[in-house]
Tab-separated table of C-alpha atoms in Angstrom:
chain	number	residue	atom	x	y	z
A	707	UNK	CA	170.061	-66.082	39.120
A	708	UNK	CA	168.461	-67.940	42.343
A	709	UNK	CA	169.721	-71.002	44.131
A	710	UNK	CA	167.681	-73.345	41.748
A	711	UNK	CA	169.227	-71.365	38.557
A	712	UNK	CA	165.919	-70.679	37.578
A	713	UNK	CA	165.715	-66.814	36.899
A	714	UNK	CA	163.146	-64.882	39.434
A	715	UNK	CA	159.107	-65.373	38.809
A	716	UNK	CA	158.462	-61.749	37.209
A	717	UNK	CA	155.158	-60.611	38.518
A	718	UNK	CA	152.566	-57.630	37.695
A	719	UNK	CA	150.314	-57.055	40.488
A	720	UNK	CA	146.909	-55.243	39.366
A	721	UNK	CA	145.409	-53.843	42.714
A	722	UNK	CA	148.214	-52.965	45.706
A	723	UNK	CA	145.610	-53.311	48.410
A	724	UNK	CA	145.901	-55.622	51.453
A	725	UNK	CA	146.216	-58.842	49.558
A	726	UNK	CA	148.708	-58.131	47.388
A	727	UNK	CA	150.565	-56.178	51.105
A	728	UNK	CA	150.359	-59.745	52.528
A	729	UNK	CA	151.528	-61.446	49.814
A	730	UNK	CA	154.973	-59.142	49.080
A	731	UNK	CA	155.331	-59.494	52.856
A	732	UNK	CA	155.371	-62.805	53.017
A	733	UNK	CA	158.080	-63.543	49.469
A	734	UNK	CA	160.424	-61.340	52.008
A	735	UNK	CA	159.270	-63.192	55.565
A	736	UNK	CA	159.864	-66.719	54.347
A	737	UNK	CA	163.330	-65.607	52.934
A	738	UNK	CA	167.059	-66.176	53.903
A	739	UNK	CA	166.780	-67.472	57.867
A	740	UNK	CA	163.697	-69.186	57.178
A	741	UNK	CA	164.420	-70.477	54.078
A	742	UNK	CA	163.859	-74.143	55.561
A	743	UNK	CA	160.905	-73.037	57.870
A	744	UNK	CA	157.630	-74.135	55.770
A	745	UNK	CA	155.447	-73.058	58.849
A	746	UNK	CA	152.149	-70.988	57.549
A	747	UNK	CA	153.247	-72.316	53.744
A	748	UNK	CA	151.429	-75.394	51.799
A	749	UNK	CA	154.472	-75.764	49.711
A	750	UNK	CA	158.384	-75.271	50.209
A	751	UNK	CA	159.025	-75.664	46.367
A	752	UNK	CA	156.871	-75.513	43.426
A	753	UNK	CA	158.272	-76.765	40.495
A	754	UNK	CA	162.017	-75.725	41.830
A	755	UNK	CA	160.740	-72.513	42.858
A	756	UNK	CA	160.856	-70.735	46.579
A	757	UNK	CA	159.139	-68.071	47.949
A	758	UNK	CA	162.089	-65.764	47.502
A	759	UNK	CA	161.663	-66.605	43.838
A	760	UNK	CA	158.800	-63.932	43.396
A	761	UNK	CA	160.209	-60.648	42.445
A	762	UNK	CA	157.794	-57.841	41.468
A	763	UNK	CA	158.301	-56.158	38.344
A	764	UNK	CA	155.242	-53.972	37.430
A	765	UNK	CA	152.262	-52.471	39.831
A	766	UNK	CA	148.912	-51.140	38.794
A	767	UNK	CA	146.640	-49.288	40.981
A	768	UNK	CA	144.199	-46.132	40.786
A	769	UNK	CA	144.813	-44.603	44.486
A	770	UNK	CA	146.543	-41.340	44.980
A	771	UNK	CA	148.064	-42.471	47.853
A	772	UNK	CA	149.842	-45.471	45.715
A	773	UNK	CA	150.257	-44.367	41.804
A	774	UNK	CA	153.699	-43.098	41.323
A	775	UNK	CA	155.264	-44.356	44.813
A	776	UNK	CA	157.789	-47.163	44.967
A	777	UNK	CA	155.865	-50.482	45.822
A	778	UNK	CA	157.391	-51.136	49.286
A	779	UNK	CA	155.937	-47.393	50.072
A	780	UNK	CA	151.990	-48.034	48.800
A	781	UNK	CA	151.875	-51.905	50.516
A	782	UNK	CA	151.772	-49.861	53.714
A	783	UNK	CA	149.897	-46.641	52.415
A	784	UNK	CA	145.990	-45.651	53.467
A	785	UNK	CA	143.824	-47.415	52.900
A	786	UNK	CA	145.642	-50.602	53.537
A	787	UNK	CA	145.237	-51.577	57.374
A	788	UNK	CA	146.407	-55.302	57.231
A	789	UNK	CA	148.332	-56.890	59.699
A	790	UNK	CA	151.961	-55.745	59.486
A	791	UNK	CA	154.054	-58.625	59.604
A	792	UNK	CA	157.454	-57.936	58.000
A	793	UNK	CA	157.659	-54.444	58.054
A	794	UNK	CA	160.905	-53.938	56.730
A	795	UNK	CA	160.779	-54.384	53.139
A	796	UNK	CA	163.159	-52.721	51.300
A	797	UNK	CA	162.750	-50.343	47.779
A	798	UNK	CA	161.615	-52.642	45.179
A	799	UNK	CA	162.550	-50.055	42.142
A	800	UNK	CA	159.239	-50.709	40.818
A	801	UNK	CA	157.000	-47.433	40.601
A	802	UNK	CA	153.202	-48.286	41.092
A	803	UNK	CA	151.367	-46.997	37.482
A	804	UNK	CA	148.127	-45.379	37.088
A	805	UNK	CA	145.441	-48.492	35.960
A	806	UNK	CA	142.359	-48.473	34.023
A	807	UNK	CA	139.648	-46.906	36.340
A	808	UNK	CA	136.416	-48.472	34.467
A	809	UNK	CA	134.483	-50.522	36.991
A	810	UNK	CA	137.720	-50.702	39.528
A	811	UNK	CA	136.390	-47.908	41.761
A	812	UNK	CA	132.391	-47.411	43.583
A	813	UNK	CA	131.705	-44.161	43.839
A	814	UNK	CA	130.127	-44.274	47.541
A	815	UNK	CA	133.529	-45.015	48.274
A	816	UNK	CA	133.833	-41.286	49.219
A	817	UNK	CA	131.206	-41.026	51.775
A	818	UNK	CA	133.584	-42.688	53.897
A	819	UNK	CA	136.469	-41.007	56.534
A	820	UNK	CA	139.886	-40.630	54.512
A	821	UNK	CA	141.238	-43.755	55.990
A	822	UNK	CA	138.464	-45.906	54.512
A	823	UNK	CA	137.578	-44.781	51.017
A	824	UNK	CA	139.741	-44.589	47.764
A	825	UNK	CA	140.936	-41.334	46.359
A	826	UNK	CA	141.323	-41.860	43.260
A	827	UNK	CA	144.330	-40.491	41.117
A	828	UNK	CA	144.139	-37.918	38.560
A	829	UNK	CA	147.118	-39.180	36.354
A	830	UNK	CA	146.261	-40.350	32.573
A	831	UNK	CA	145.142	-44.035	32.397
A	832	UNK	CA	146.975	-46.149	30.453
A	833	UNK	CA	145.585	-47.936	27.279
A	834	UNK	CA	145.900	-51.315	26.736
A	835	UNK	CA	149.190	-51.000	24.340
A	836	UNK	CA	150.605	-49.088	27.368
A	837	UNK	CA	150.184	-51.892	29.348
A	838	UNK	CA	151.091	-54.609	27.179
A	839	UNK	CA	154.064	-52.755	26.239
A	840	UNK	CA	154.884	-52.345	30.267
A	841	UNK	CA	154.801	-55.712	30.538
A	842	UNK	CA	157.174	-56.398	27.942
A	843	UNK	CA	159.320	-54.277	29.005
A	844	UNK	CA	159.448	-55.555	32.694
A	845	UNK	CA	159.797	-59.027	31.317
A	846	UNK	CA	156.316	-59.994	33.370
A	847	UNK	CA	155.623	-63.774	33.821
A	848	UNK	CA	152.584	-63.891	35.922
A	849	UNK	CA	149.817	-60.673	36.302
A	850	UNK	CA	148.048	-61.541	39.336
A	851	UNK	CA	144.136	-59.593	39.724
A	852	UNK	CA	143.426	-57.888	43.027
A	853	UNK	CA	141.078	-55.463	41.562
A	854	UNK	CA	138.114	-55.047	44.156
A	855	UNK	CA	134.585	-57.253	43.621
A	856	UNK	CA	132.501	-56.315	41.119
A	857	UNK	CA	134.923	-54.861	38.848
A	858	UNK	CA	134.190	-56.902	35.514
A	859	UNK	CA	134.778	-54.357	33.052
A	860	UNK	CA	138.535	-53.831	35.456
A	861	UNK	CA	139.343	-57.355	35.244
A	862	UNK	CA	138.361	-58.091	31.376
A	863	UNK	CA	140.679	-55.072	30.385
A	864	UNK	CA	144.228	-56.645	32.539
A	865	UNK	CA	142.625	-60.173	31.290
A	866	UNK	CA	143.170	-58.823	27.648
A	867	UNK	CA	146.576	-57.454	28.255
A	868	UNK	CA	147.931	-60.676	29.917
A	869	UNK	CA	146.679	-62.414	26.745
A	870	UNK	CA	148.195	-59.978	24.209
A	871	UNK	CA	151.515	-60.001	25.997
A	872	UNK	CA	151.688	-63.279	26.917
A	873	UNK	CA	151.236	-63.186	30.354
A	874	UNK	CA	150.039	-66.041	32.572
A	875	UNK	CA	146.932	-64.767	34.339
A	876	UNK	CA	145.802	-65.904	38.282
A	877	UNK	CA	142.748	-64.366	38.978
A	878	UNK	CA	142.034	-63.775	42.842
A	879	UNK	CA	138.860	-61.976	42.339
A	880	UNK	CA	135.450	-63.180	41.528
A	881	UNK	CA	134.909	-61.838	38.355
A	882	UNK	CA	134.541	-65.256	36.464
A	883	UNK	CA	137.205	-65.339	33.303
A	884	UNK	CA	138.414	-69.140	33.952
A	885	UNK	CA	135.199	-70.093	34.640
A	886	UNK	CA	133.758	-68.584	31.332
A	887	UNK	CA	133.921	-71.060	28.492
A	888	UNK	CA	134.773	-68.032	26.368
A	889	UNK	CA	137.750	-66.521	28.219
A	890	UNK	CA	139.116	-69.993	28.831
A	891	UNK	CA	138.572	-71.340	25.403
A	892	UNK	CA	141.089	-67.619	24.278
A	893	UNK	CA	143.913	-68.963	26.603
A	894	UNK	CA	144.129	-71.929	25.900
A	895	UNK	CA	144.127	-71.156	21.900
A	896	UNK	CA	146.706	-68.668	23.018
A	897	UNK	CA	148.666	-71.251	24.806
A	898	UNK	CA	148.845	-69.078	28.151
A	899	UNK	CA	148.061	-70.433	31.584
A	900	UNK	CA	145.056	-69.020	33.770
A	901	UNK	CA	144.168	-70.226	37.468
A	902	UNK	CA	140.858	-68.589	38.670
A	903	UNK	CA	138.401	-67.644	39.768
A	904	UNK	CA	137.964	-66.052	43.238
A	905	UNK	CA	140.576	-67.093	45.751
A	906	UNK	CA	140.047	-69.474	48.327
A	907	UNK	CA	141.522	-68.478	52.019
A	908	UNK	CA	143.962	-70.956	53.432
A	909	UNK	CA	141.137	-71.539	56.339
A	910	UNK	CA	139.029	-69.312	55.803
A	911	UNK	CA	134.661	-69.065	55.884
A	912	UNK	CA	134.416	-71.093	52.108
A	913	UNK	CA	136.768	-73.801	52.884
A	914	UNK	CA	135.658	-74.274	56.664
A	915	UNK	CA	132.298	-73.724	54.925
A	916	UNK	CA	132.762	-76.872	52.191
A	917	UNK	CA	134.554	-79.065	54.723
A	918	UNK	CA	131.850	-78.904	57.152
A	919	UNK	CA	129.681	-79.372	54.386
A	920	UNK	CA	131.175	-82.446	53.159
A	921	UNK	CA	131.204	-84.093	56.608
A	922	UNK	CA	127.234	-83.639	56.995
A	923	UNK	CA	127.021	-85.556	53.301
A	924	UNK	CA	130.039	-88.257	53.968
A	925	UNK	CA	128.200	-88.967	57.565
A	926	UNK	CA	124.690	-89.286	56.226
A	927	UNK	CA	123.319	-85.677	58.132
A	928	UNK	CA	120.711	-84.376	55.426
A	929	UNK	CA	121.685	-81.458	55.277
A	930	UNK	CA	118.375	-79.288	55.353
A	931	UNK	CA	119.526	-75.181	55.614
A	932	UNK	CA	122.330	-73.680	56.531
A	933	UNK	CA	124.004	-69.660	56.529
A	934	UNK	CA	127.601	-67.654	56.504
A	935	UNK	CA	127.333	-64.143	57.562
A	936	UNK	CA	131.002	-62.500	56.926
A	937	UNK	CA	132.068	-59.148	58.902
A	938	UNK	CA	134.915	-57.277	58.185
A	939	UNK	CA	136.597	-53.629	58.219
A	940	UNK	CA	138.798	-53.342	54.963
A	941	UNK	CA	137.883	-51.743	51.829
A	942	UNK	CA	136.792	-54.773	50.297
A	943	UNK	CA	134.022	-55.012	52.340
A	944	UNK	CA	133.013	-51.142	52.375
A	945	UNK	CA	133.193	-51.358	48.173
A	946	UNK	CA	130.410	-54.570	48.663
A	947	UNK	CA	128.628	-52.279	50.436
A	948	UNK	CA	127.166	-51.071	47.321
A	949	UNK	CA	124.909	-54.158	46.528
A	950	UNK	CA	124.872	-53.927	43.058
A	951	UNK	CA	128.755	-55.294	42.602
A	952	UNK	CA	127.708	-58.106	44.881
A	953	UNK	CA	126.247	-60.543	42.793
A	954	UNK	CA	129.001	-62.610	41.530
A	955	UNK	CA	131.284	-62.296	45.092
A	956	UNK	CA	127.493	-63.978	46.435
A	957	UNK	CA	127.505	-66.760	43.240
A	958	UNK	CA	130.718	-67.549	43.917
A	959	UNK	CA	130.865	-68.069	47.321
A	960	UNK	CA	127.275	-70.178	47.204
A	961	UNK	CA	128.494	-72.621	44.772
A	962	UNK	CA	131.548	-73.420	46.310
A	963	UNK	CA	129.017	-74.359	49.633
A	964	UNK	CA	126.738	-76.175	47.308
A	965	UNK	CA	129.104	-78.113	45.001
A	966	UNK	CA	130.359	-80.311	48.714
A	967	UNK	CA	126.968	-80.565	49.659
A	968	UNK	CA	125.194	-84.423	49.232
A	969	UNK	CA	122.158	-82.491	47.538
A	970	UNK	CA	121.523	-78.882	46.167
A	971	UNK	CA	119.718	-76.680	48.762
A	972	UNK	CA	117.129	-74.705	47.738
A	973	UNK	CA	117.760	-70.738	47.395
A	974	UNK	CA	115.900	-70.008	50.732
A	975	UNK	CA	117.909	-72.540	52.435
A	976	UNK	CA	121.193	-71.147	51.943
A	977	UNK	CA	122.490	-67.485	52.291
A	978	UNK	CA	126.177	-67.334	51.761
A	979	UNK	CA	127.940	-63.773	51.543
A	980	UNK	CA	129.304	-60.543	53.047
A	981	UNK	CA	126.464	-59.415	55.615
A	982	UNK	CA	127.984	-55.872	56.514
A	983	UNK	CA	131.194	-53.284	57.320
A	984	UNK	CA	132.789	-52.421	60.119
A	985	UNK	CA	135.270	-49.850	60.397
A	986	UNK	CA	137.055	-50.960	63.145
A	987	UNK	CA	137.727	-54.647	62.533
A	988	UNK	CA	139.767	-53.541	59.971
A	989	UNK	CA	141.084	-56.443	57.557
A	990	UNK	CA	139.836	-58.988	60.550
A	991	UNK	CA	136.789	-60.758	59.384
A	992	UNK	CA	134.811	-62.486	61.528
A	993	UNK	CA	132.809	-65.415	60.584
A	994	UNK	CA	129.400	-66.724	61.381
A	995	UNK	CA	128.390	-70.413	60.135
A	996	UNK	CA	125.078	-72.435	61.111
A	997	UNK	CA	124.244	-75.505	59.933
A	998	UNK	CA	120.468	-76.956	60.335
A	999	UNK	CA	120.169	-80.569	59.996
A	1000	UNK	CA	118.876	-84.374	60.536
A	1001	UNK	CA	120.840	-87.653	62.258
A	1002	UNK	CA	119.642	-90.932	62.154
A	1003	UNK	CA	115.833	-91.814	62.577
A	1004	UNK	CA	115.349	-87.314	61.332
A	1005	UNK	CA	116.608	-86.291	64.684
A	1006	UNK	CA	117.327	-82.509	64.405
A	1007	UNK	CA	120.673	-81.023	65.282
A	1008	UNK	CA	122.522	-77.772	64.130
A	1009	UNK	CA	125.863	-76.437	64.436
A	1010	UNK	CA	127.338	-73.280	65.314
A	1011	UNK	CA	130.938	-71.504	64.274
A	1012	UNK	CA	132.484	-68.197	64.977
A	1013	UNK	CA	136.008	-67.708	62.774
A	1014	UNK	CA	138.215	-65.206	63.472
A	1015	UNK	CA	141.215	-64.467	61.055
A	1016	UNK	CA	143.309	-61.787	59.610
A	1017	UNK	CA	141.488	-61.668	56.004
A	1018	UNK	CA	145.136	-60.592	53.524
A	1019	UNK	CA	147.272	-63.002	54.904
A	1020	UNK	CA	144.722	-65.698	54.839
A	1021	UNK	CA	144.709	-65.162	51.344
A	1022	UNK	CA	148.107	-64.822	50.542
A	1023	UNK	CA	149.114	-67.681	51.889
A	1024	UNK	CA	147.470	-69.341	49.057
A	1025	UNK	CA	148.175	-66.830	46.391
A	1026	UNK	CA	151.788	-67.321	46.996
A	1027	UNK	CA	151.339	-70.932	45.616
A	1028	UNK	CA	149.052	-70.160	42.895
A	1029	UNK	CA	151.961	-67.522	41.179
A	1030	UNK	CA	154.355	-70.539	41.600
A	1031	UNK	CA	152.045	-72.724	39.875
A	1032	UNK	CA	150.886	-70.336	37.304
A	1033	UNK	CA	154.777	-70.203	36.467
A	1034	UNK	CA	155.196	-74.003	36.422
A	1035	UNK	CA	152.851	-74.146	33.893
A	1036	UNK	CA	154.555	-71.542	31.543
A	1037	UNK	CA	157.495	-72.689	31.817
A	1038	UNK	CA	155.686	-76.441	30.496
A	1039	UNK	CA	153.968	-74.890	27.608
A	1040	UNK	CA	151.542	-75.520	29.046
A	1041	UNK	CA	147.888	-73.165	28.621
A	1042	UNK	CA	144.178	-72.667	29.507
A	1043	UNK	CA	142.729	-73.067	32.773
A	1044	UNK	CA	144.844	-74.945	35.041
A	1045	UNK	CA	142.320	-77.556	36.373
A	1046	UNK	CA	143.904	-79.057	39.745
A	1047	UNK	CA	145.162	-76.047	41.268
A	1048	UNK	CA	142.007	-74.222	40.001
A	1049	UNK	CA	139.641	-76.274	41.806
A	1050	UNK	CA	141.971	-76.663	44.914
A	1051	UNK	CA	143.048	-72.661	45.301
A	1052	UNK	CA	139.462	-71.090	43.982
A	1053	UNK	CA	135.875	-70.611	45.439
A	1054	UNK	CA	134.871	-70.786	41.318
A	1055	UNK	CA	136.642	-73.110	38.983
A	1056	UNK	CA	135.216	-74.022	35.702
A	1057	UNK	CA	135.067	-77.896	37.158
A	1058	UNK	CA	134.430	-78.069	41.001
A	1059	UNK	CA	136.061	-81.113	42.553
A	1060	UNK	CA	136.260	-82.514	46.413
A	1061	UNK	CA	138.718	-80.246	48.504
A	1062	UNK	CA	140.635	-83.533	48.970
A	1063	UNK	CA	140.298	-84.489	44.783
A	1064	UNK	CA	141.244	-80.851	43.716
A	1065	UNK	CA	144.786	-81.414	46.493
A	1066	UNK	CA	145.235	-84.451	45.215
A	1067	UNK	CA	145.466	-83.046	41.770
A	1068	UNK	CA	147.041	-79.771	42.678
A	1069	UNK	CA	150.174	-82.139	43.767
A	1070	UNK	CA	149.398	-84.454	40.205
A	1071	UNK	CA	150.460	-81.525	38.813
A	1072	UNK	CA	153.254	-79.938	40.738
A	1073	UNK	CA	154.869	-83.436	40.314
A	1074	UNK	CA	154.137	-83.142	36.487
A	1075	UNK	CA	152.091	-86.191	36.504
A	1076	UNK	CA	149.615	-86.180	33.504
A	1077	UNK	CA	146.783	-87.202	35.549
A	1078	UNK	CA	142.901	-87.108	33.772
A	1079	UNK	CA	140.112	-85.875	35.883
A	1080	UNK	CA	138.841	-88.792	37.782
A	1081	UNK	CA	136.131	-89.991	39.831
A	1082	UNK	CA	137.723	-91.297	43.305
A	1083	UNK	CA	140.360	-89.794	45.080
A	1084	UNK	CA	142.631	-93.485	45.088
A	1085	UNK	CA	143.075	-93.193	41.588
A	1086	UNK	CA	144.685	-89.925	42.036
A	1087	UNK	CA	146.992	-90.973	45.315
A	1088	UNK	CA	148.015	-93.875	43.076
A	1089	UNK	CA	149.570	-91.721	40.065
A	1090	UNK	CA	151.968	-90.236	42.844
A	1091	UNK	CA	152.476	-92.981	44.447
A	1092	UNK	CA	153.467	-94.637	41.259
């Protein structure tokens, strides 16, 4: 049992790439001597529930290099290349299984040096009563999705096996199964909670993106054209090198622009997306942002922004909250899409809100305050200050 005699947050991972690296790092980093250090966290406690709460159970991946080693051997195995921060993790007992291939691997993948390209495992895949059954077995509370972009087919599969087992669902990725009336509308008739879809960085090119955004509208700028190009040398950007798996990582990521913007931009006023790979930025992904617009009496101006950050840990320090909440949730009864911390941890919830709304109503919930979706952000800070 942990300190808050909760038992541990039993988690499936689907996908050990760099994400899911960042995130195991970090349940160990922000353990015993800095149990009271909440530097690089949004949250101490969720719901009664550290860090050091999340123990994985269960791993899923198609790799050579990763099926059938212990996890704390394939965080650190090719092709990850992610910043190593706590190196030191220690045998987890938990032997990475072969997944479901489907849509999960691109096959130009292999036109790439060993270091860069999957290699994908000849062991048996697993059928979805294998799965389910592995999750029973490990006693799995959360499945969180790192599958790479474009892999719908992937992510539907794992989506049905949470469901069938019971399994609360966070989906990183943007495949959109929250966001789809259909997949939402199955659990929350199953009673199982789902936060998706397509995780937002803790600053990364969205959020800066939508913030920026929202000061041109809240200051009266008109907004009139504006771009992200995105740069980066992990294997998430070589797979979106083949275009065709692009189209909902390029949806996703334009919405979330367009949803804090004071009017919709027209298609050839916006371009928001991965612009190209290379090798040797490895999982650093640089950032380019412009912003064309007009100040009082039409008077042009445009901005300019280069961001810089490490892309895994950037994510994981909001995927370390989203398990927590995920968890919160199940142990509430409570299923479907979890609104607040939907909107406030995803590029593509199935209700966008304000950055500062979505918070607002990320904390509504962690204090389990029953709060509808409302209009101003007062309303909100009232409930928990109430």
């Amino acid at each position: 049992m942990t300190a808050n005699n909760k038992r541990p947050i039993n988690v499936a991972i689907v996908g050990l790439g760099n994400c899911a690296s960042s995130l195991i790092q970090g349940i160990y980093y922000y353990a015993s001597d800095r149990e009271t250090d909440a530097s690089g966290l949004m949250h101490r406690e969720i719901g009664g529930y550290k860090p050091s709460d999340i123990k994985i159970v269960a791993a899923y991946d198609i790799d050579d290099r990763k099926v059938g080693k212990d996890v704390a051997d394939a965080l650190f195995a090719a092709p990850n290349c992610t910043t190593v921060f706590f190196p030191d993790i220690p045998q987890q007992n938990v032997i990475v299984q072969m997944g479901q291939v489907l849509d999960g691997y691109s096959d130009h993948m292999r036109d790439y040096p060993e270091g860069r390209r999957f290699i994908p495992s000849q062991a048996p895949e697993p059928t979805k009563e294998n799965v389910v059954a592995h999750l029973g077995a490990a006693e799995v509370d959360v499945m969180m999705n790192y599958l790479p972009v474009g892999s719908q087919k992937a992510t539907e599969f794992y989506a049905e096996c949470a469901l069938e087992a019971g399994v609360a669902f966070v989906n990183n990725i943007p495949v959109f199964i929250a966001s789809d009336p259909v997949w939402a509308g199955r659990f929350e008739d199953a009673g199982i909670p789902i936060i998706g879809d397509d995780i937002k960085a803790q600053v990364g090119a969205t959020i800066v993106h939508r913030v920026l955004t929202d000061l041109f509208a809240k200051r009266g700028v008109a907004l009139d054209r504006t771009y992200q190009l995105n740069t980066g040398g992990n294997t998430d950007f070589l797979n979106m090198k083949d275009q065709s798996r692009l189209a909902s990582k390029k949806k996703s990521k334009t919405e979330a622009v367009q949803s804090a913007a004071a009017e919709r931009l027209s298609e050839e006023n916006i371009h928001v997306g991965p612009s190209d790979y290379v090798a040797w930025q490895n999982d650093n992904k640089v950032c380019f942002i412009r912003m064309e617009g007009r100040l009082f009496g039409d008077v042009p101006m445009n901005l300019e922004l280069r961001l810089s950050v490490e892309d895994s840990p950037n994510s994981a320090g909001v995927a370390i909250d989203s398990v927590r909440c995920a968890k919160v949730a199940l142990d509430r009864g409570q299923g479907g899409v979890i609104e607040g911390p939907s909107a406030f941890f995803c590029k593509h919830p199935p209700i966008q809100h304000t950055d500062e709304l979505a918070r607002l109503m990320t904390e509504a919930f962690i204090a389990g305050i029953h709060v509808e979706t409302l209009a101003f952000d007062t309303d909100v800070s009232s409930a928990l200050a109430g």
